[in-house]
Short mmCIF file of C-alpha atoms in Angstrom, two decimals:
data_model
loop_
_atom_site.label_atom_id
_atom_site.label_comp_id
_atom_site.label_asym_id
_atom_site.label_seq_id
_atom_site.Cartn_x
_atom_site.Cartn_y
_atom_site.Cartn_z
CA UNK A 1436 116.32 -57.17 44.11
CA UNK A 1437 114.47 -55.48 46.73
CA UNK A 1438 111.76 -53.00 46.92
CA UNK A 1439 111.34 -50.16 49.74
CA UNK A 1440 107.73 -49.77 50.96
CA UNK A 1441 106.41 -47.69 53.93
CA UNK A 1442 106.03 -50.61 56.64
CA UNK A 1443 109.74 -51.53 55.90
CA UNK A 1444 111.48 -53.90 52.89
CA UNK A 1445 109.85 -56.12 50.85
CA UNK A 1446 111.79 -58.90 48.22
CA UNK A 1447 110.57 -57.65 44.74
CA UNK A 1448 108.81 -61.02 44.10
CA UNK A 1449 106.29 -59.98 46.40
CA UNK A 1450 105.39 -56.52 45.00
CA UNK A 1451 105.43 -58.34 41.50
CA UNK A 1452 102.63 -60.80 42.93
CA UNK A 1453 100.52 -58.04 44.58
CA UNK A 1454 100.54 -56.50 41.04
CA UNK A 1455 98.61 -60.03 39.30
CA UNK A 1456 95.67 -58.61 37.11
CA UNK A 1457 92.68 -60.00 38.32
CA UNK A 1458 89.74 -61.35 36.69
CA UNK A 1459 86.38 -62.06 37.25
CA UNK A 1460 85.18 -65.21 35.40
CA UNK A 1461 80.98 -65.47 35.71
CA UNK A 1462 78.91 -68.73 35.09
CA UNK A 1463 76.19 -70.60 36.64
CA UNK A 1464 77.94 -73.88 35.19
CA UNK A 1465 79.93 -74.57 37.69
CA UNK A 1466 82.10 -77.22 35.18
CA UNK A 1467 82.32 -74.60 32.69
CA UNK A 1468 83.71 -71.55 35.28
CA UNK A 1469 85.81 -74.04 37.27
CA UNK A 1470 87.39 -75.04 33.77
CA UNK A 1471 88.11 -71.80 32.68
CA UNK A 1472 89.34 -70.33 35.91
CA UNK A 1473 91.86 -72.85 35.96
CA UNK A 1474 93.01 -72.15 32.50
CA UNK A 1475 93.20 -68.57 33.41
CA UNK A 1476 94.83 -68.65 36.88
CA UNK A 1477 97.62 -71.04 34.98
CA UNK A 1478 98.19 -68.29 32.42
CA UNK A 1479 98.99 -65.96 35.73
CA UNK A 1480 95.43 -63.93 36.68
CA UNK A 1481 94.02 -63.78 39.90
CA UNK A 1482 90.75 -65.64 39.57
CA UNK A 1483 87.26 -64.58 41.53
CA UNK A 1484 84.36 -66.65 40.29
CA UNK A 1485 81.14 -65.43 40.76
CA UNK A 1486 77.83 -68.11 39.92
CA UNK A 1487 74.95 -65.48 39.82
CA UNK A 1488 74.54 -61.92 37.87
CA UNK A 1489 74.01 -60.19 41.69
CA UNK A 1490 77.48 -61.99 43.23
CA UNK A 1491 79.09 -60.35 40.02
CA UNK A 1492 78.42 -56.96 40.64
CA UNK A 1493 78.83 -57.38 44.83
CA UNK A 1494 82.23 -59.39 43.70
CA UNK A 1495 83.55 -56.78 41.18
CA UNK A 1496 82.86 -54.42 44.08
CA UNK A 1497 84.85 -55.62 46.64
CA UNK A 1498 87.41 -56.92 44.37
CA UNK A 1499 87.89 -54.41 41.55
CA UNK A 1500 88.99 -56.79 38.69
CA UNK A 1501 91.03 -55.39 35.92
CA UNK A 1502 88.77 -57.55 33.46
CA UNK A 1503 85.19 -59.48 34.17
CA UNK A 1504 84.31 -62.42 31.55
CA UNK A 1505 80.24 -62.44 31.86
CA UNK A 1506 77.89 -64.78 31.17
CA UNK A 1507 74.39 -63.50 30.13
CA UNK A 1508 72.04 -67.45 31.07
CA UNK A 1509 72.49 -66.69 34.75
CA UNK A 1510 70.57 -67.31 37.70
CA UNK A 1511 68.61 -64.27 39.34
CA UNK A 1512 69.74 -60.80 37.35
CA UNK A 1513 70.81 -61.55 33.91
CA UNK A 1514 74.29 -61.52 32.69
CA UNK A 1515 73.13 -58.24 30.96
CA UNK A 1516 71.22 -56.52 33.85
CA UNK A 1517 74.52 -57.37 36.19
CA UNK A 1518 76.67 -55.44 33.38
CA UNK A 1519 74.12 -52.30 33.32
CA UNK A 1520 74.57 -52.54 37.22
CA UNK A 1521 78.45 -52.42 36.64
CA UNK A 1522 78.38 -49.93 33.80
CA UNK A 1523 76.02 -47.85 36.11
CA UNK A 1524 78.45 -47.56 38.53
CA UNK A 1525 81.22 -45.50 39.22
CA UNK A 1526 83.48 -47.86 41.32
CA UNK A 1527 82.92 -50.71 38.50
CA UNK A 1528 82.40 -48.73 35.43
CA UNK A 1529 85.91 -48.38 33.40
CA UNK A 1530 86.31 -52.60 34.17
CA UNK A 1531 85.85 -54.11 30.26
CA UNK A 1532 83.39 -56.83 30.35
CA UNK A 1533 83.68 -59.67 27.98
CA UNK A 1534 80.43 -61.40 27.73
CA UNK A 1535 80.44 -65.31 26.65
CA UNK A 1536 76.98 -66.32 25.78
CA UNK A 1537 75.04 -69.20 23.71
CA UNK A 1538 72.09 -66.67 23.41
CA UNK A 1539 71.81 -66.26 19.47
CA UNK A 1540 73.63 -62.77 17.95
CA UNK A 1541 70.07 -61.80 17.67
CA UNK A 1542 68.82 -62.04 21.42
CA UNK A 1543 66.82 -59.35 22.73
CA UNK A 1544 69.51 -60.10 25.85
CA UNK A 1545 72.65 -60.13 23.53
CA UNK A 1546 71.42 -55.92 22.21
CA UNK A 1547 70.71 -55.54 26.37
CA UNK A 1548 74.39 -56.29 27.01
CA UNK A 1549 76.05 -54.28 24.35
CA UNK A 1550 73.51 -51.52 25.26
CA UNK A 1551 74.77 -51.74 28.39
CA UNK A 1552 78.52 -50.94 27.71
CA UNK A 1553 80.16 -54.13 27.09
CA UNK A 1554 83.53 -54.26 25.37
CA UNK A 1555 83.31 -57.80 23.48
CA UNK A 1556 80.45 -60.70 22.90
CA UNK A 1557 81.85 -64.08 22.86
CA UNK A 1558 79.73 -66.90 21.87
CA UNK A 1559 79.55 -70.28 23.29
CA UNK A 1560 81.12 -72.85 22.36
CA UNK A 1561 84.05 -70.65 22.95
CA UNK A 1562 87.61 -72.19 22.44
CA UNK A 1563 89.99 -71.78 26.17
CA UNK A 1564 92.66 -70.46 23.51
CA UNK A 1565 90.22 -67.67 22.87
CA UNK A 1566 89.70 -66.57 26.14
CA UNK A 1567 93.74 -66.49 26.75
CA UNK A 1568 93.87 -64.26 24.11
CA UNK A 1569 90.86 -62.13 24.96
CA UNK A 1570 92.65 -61.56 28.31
CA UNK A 1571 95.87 -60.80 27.27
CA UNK A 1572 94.57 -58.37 24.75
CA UNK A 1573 92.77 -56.80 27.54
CA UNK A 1574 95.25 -57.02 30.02
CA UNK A 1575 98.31 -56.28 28.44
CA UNK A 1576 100.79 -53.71 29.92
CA UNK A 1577 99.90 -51.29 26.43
CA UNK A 1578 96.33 -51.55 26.76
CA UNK A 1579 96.35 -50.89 30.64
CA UNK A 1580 98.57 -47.81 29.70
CA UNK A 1581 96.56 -47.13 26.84
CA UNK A 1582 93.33 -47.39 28.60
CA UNK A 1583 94.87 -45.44 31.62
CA UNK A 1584 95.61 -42.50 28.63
CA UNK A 1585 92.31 -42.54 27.44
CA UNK A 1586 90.38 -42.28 30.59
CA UNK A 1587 92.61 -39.37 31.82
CA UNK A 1588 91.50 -37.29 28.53
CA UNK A 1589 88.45 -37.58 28.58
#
């Protein structure tokens, strides 16, 4: 099968790979994001990693992930004042973060974050299986189309 693009031909496989949803996983434990980037990547995502809440939001700027998995314990701006940045902003705004936290359900930061516009609150310890199905929930061809209906009405 091949695709025709402007520069020329292109084998489908190619177009198919340039398509990969991408996500960005964020956590200052670098065992813990290495981990689950590798489970993710092997479950066919496009992996950015991000260790602090400010490389998040410069990361989910210049890569424009179709899901970010956040977590709040980070290093420098909190994983809740990174998604207010993203939320705030009009480039990152429509990307669903999933925050993954040990913070306790009751955590002044835990209110911050779902203040702030995220989709989902995780908490640690969080099974791999879990976050598989988190991103293919969020990343399935229905709910891209679905979310793609919803944010062109309204």
């Amino acid at each position: 099968m091949v695709v025709k693009v402007m520069a020329g031909i292109i084998p489908a496989y190619r177009t198919a790979m340039d398509c990969k949803k991408r996500i960005l996983v964020v956590e200052d434990n670098l065992g813990s994001r290495q981990l689950l980037a590798l489970v993710l990547s092997r479950s066919g995502y496009e992996i950015t990693e991000a260790a602090t809440g400010l490389e998040a939001v410069d990361r989910a700027r210049a890569t424009r992930p179709h899901l970010i998995i956040m977590d709040l314990g980070l290093p420098g701006i909190t994983g809740d004042e990174a998604t207010a940045r993203l939320k705030a902003d009009a480039m990152t705004r429509d990307i669903p973060v999933v925050v993954n936290t040990a913070f306790h359900r009751e955590s002044s930061r835990v209110a911050r974050a779902i203040a702030a516009g995220a989709a989902e609150i995780l908490y640690k310890p969080t099974s791999l299986k879990v976050f598989e199905d988190v991103a293919r929930r969020y990343l399935s061809s229905a709910a891209s189309v679905t979310a793609s209906f919803a944010t062109a009405n309204h």
